Coordinates of C-alpha atoms in Angstrom, one line a residue:
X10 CA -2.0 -7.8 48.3
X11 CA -5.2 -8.8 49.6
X12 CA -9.2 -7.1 48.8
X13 CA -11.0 -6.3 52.4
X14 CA -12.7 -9.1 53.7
X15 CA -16.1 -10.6 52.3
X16 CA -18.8 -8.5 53.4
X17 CA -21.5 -10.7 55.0
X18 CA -24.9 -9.9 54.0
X19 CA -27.3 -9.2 56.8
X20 CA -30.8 -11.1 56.3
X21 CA -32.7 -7.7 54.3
X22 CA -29.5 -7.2 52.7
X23 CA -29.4 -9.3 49.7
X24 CA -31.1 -6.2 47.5
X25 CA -28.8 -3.7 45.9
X26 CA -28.8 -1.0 43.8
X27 CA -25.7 -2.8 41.0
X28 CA -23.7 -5.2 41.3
X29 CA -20.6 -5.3 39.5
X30 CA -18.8 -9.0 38.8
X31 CA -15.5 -9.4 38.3
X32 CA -12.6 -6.9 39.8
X33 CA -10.6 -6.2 37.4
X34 CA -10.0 -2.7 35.9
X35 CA -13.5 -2.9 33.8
X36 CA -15.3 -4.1 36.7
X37 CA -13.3 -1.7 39.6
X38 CA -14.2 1.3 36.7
X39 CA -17.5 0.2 36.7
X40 CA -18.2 0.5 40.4
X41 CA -16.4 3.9 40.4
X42 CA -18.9 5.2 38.0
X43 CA -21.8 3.9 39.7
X44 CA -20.0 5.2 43.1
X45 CA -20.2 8.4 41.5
X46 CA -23.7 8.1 41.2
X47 CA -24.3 8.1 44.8
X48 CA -25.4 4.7 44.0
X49 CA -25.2 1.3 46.5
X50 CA -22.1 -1.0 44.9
X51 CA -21.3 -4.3 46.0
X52 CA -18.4 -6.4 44.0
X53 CA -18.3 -9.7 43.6
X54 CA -15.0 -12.1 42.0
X55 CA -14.8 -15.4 42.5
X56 CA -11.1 -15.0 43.4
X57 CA -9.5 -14.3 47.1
X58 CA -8.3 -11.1 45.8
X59 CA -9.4 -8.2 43.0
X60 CA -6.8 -7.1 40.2
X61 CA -5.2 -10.7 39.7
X62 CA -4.5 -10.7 36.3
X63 CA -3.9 -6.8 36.4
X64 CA -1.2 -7.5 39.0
X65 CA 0.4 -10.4 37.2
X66 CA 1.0 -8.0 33.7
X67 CA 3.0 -5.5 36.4
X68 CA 5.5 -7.7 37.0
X69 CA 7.6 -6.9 34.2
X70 CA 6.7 -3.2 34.7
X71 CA 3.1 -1.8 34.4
X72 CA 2.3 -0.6 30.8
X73 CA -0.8 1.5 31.3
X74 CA -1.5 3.4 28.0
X75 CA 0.5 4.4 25.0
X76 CA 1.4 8.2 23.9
X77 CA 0.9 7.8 20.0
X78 CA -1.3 10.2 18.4
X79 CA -5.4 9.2 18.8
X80 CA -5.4 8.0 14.6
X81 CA -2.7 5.6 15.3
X82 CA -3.9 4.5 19.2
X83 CA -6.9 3.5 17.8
X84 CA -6.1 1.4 14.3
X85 CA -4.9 -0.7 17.1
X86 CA -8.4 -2.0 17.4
X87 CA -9.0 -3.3 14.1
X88 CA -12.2 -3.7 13.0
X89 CA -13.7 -2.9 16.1
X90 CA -12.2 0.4 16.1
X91 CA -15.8 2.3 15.0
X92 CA -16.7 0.9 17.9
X93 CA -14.1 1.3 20.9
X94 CA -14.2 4.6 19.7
X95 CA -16.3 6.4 21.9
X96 CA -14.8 4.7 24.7
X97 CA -11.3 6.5 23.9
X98 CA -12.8 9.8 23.4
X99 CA -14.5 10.3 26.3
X100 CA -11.4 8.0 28.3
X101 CA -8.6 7.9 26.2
X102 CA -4.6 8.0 26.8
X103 CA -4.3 11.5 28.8
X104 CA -7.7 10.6 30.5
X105 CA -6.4 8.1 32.0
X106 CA -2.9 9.2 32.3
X107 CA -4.5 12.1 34.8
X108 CA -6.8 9.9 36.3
X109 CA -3.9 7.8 37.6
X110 CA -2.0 11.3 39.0
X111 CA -5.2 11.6 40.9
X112 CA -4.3 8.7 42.6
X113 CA -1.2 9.9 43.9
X114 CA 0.7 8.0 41.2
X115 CA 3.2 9.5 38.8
X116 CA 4.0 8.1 34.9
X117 CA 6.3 8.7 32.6
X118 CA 6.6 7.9 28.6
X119 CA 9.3 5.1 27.6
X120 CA 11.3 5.7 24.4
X121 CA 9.1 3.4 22.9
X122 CA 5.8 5.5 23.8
X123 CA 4.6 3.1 25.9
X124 CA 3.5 4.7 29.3
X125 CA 4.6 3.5 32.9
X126 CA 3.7 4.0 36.7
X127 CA 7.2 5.9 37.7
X128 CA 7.6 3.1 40.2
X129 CA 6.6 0.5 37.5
X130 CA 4.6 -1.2 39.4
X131 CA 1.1 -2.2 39.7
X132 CA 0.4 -2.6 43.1
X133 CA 0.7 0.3 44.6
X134 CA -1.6 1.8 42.0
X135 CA -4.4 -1.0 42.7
X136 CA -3.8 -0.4 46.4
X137 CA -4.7 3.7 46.2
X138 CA -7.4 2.4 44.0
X139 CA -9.1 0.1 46.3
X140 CA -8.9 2.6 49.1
X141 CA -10.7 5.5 47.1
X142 CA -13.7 2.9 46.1
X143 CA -13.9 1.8 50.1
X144 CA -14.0 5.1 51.2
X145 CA -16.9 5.8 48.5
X146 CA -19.0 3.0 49.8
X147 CA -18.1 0.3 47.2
X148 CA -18.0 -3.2 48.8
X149 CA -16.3 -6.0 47.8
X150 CA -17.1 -10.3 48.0
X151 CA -14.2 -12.4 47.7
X152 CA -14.9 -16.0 47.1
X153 CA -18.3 -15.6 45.2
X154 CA -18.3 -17.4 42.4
X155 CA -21.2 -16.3 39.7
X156 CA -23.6 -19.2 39.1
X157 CA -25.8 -17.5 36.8
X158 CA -29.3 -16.1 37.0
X159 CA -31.8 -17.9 39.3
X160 CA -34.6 -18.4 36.2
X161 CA -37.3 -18.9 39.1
X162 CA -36.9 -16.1 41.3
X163 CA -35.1 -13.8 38.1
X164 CA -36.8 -10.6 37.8
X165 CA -39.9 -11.7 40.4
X166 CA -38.8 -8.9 43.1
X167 CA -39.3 -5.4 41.7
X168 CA -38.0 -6.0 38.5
X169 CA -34.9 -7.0 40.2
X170 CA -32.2 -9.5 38.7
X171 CA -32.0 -12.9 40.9
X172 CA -28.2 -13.6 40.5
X173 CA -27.2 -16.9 42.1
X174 CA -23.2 -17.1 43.4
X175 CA -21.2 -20.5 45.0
X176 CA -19.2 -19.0 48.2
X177 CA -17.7 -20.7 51.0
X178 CA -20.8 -21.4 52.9
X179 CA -23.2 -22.2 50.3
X180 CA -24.8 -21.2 47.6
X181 CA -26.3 -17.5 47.6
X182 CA -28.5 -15.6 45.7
X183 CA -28.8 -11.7 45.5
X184 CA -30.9 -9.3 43.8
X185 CA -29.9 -6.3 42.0
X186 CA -31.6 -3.6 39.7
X187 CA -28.9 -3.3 37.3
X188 CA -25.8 -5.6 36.4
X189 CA -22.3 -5.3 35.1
X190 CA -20.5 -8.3 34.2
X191 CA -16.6 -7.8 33.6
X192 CA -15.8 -11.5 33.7
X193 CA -12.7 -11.3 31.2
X194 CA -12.0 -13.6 28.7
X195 CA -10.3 -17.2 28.4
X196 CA -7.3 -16.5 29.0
X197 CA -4.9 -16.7 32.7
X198 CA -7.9 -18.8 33.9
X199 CA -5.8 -19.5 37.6
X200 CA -6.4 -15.3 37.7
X201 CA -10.1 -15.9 36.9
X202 CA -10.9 -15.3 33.4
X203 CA -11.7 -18.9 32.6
X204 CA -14.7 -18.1 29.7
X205 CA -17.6 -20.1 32.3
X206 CA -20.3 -17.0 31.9
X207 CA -20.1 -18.0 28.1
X208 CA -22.9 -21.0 28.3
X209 CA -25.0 -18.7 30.9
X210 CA -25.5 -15.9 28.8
X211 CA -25.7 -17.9 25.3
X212 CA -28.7 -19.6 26.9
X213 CA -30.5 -16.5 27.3
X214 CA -30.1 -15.5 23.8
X215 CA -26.7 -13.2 24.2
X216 CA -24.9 -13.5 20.9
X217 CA -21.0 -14.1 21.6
X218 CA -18.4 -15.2 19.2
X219 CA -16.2 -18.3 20.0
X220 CA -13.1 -17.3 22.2
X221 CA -9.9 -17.3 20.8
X222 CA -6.3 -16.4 21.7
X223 CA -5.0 -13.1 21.0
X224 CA -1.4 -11.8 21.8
X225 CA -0.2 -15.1 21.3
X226 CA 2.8 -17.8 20.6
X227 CA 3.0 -19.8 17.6
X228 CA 4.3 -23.6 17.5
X229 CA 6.9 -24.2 14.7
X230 CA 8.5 -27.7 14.3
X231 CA 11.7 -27.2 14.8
X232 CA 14.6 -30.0 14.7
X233 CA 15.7 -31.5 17.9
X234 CA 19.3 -30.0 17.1
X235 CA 17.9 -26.6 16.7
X236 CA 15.4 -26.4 19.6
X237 CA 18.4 -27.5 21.8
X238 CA 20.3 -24.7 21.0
X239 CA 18.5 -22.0 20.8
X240 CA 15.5 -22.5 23.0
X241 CA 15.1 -19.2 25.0
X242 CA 17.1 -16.9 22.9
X243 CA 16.2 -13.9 22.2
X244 CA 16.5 -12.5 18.1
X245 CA 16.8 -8.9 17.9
X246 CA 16.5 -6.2 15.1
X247 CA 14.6 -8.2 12.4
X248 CA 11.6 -7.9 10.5
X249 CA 8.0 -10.0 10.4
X250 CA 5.7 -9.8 8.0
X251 CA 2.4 -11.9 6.9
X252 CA -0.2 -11.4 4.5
X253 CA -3.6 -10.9 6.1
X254 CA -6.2 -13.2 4.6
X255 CA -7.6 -9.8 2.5
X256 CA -4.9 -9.3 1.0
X257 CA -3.3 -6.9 3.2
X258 CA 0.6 -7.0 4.2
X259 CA 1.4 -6.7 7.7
X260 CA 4.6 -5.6 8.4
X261 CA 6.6 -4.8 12.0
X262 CA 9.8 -4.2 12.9
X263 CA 11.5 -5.2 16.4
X264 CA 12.1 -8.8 18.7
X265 CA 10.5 -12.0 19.7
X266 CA 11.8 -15.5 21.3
X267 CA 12.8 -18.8 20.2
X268 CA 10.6 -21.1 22.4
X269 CA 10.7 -24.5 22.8
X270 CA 7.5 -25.0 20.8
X271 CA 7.9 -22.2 18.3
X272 CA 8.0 -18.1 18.6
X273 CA 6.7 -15.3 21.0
X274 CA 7.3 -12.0 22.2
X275 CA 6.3 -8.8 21.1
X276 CA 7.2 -8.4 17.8
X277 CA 4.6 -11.8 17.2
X278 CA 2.2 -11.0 19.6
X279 CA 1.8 -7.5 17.2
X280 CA 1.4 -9.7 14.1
X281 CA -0.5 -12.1 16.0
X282 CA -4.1 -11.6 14.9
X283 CA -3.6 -12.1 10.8
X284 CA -1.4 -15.1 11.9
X285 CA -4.2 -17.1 14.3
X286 CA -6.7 -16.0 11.3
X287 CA -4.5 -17.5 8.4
X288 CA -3.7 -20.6 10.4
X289 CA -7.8 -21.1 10.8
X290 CA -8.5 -20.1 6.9
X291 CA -5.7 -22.5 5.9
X292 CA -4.2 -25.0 8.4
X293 CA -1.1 -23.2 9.2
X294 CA 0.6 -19.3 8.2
X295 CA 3.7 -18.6 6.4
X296 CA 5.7 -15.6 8.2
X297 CA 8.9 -14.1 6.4
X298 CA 11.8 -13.2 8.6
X299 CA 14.4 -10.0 7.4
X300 CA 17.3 -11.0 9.4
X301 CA 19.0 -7.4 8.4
X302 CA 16.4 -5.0 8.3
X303 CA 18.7 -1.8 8.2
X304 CA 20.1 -3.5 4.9
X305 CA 19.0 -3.1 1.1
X306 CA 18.6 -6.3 -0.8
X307 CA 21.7 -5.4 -3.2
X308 CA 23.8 -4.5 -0.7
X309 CA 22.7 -7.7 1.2
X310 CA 23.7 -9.8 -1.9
X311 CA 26.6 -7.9 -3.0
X312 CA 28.4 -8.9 0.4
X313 CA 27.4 -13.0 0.6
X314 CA 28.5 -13.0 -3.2
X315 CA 32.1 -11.7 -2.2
X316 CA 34.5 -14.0 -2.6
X317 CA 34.6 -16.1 1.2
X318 CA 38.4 -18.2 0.3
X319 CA 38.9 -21.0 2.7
X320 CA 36.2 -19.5 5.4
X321 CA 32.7 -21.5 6.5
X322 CA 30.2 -19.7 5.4
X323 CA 28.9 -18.9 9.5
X324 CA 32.4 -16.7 9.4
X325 CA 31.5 -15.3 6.1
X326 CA 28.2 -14.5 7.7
X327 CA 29.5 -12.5 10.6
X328 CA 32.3 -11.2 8.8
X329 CA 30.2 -9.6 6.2
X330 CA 27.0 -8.9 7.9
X331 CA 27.4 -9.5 11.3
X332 CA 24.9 -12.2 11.2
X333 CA 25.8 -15.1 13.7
X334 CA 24.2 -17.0 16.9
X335 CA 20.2 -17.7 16.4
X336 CA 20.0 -16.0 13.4
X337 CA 22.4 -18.1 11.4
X338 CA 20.6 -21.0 13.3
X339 CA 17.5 -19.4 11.8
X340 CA 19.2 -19.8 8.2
X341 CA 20.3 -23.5 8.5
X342 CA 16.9 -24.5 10.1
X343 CA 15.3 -24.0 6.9
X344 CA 17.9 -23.7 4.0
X345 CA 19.2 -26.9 2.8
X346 CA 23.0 -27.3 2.6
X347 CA 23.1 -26.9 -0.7
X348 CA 21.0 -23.2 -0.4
X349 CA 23.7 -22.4 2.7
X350 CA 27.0 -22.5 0.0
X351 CA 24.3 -20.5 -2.8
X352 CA 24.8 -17.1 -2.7
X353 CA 21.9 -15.7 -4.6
X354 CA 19.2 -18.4 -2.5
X355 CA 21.5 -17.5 0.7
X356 CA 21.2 -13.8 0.3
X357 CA 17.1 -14.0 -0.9
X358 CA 16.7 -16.6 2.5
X359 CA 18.4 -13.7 4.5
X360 CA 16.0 -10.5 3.6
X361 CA 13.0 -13.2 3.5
X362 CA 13.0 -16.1 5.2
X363 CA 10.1 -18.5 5.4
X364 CA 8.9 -19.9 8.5
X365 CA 5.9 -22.5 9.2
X366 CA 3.9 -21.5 11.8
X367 CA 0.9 -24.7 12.5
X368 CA -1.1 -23.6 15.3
X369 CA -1.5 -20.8 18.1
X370 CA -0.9 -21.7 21.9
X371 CA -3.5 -22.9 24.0
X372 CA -5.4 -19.8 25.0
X373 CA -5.4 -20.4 28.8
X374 CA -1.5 -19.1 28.1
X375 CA -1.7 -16.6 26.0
X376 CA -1.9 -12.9 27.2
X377 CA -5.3 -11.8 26.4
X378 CA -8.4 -13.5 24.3
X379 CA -10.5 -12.3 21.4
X380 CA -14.3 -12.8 21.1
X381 CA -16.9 -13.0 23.3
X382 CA -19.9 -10.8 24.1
X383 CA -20.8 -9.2 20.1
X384 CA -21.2 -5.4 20.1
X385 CA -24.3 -6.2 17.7
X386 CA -25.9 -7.7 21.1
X387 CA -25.6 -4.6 23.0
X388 CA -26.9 -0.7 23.0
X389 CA -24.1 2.1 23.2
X390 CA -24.0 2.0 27.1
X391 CA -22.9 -1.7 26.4
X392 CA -26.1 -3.1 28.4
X393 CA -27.3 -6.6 26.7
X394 CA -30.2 -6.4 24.1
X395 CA -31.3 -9.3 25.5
X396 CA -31.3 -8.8 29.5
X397 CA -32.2 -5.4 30.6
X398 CA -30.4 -3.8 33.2
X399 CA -27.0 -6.3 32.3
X400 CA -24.2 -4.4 31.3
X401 CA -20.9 -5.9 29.8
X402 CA -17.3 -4.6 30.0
X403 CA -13.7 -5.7 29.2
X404 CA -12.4 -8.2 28.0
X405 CA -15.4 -10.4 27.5
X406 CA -16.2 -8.2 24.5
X407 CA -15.4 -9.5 21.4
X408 CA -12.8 -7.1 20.2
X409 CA -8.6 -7.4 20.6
X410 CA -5.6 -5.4 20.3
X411 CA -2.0 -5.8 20.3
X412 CA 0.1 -5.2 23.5
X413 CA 1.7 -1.7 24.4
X414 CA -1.3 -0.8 26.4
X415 CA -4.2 -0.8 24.0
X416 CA -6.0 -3.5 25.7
X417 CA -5.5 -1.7 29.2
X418 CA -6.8 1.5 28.2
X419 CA -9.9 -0.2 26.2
X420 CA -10.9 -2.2 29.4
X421 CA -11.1 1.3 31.6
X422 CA -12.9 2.6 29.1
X423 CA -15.3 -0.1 28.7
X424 CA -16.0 0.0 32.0
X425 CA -16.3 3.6 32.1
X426 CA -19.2 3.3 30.2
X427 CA -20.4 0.2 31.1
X428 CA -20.9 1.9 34.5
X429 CA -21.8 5.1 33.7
X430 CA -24.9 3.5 31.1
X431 CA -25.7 1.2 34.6
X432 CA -26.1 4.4 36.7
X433 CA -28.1 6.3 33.8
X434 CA -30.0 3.1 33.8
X435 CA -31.3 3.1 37.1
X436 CA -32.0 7.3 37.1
X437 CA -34.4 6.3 34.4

């Protein structure tokens, strides 16, 4: 689907009230709010479409929100959760659960709490989106790729912000009295979030931690033999843990993927923030594996030790504990041969199994980023300590959360207030 055309700016037209940059669902919140406001809003994105990245995660269905209780929804933030906070209270789950029924879209809750579109998609969702900010004045630049500030001409006309943009016919710079930058993060940069507003705001004194991925594989080295065969495969109905650098055990039930460089799916991404941080504090992570999670340790041991006769010990496996395919793969990867035909090391390798994880993916492939613009360098309404009338939403805040809709929900909240601080902003 396609944005409406670029709007061409008329010769005493390059003044506006806000800006918003970046059209994602931080930056589109943003402009509703100032919308709202009765307020002039012009987006810019550097792509030939709004809601790239937003469309690609609706592919495999459109995960908007989760339905867990509000303690639980937001532990998912971690550290930051003091501070997303605010943003859930006054946005949260149902908020925006009824604010997509206003659309016209219906959603329902997945056995796993996870909440969809009924269609599961995302473009129809974007589309009835779109049309309600065109029909409340919001315009929208394709092909305007931010350049930064112009330092000569930057706050010289009323106070205004000079901001300088690379489009199709040259460069182009327009003046606004309040900002919201919802540029995303590093990750998906084909989609637009590529990390370039990171040296532009550094160099006017905006604090930002170093990008890194979040929601993310991990690269094992496996053996030629292994990779061959199980590449691709799915294991199901196991157990991760890993010990957070403090001290503190992580623990999650449910799936992931063998991949030809290592592991992914959901059950890592959940794990993956104490995994990246252990792999930076020591060089690489140590994860266990519970191959039979809905099995007590005795009862695990008692059935390897039974006696197996003339069987290999793959049909004593399957036999005894239904345990066969990648998982037994899993065991022979790291036992030795002499561990495989060792009940007691056998049975301990099947409720706990070691794995080497030596680095995360690159983060232009991961699913979502974490760093960026540091809370401490912004006021509540998320406008920049150090630039005036610049607000910041999204993803390009440091902060990160695991998959199942967290990160969704925090980015229309973030620019929920983002916006809503911009108008306030400009009343004042």
């Amino acid at each position: 689907m396609s944005a409406a055309a670029p709007h061409a700016p008329h010769a005493d037209d390059d003044r506006r009230d806000a800006i918003v940059i970046g059209g994602g669902p931080a930056g589109l919140m943003a402009a509703e709010m100032l919308a709202a406001n009765g307020l002039r809003v012009d987006v810019y994105d550097a792509m030939p479409s709004v809601g790239r990245k937003f469309l690609m995660a609706g592919k495999g269905g459109m995960n908007l929100t989760h339905a867990e209780a509000a303690d639980a929804f937001l532990g998912r933030y971690g550290s930051r959760a003091p501070d997303i906070a605010p943003w859930l209270e006054a946005f949260g789950a149902q908020a925006l659960r009824d604010w997509v029924h206003a659309l016209g879209i219906d959603t329902f809750v997945g056995s796993s709490g996870r909440v969809f579109p009924t269609d599961m998609k995302a473009a129809p969702l974007l589309r009835a989106w779109l049309h309600r900010l065109r029909e409340r004045g919001v315009r929208f630049h394709m092909r305007h790729r931010w350049l930064g500030f112009d330092s000569a001409r930057d706050g010289l006309a009323d106070g205004r912000h000079a901001l300088r943009f690379a489009t199709k016919d040259g460069e182009a710079t327009v003046h606004a009295r309040a900002v919201v930058l919802a540029l995303g993060g590093g990750s998906w940069a084909r989609l637009g979030s590529d990390g370039a507003w990171i040296p532009m705001l550094a160099a006017r004194g905006v604090d930002i931690a170093p990008l890194r991925p979040a929601n993310c594989g991990f690269e094992i080295a496996w053996s030629d033999v292994f990779r061959a065969r199980n590449a691709g495969e799915p294991v199901k109905s196991v157990a991760m843990s890993v010990t957070a650098l403090d001290g503190t055990p992580w623990h999650r039930l449910g799936e992931f993927v063998i991949s030809e460089s290592g592991i992914e799916g959901s059950l890592v991404y959940a794990l993956s923030a104490p995994i990246r941080d252990r792999i930076e504090a020591d060089g690489h992570a140590t994860i266990t594996l519970d191959l039979a999670p809905g099995r007590a340790a005795e009862d695990v041991a008692r059935e390897i030790g039974r006696p197996r006769g003339s069987r290999s010990v793959s049909s004593h496996l399957q036999s005894r504990l239904g345990i066969a395919g990648v998982k037994a793969g899993l065991l022979r990867e790291v036992l030795s041969k002499e561990a495989m035909h060792d009940p007691v090391a056998l049975a301990a390798a099947i409720k706990a199994l070691p794995l080497r994880l030596e680095r995360a993916r690159p983060i232009d492939e991961v699913i979502s980023s974490a760093g960026g613009v540091r809370f401490e360098a912004m006021d509540d309404r998320l406008m920049l300590n150090a630039l005036p009338g610049v607000f910041c939403a999204g993803e390009m805040l440091d902060w990160e959360a695991p998959t199942g809709g967290y990160l969704l929900t925090a980015c229309f909240g973030s620019g929920r207030v983002a916006g809503m601080g911009a108008a306030d902003y400009l009343k004042r």
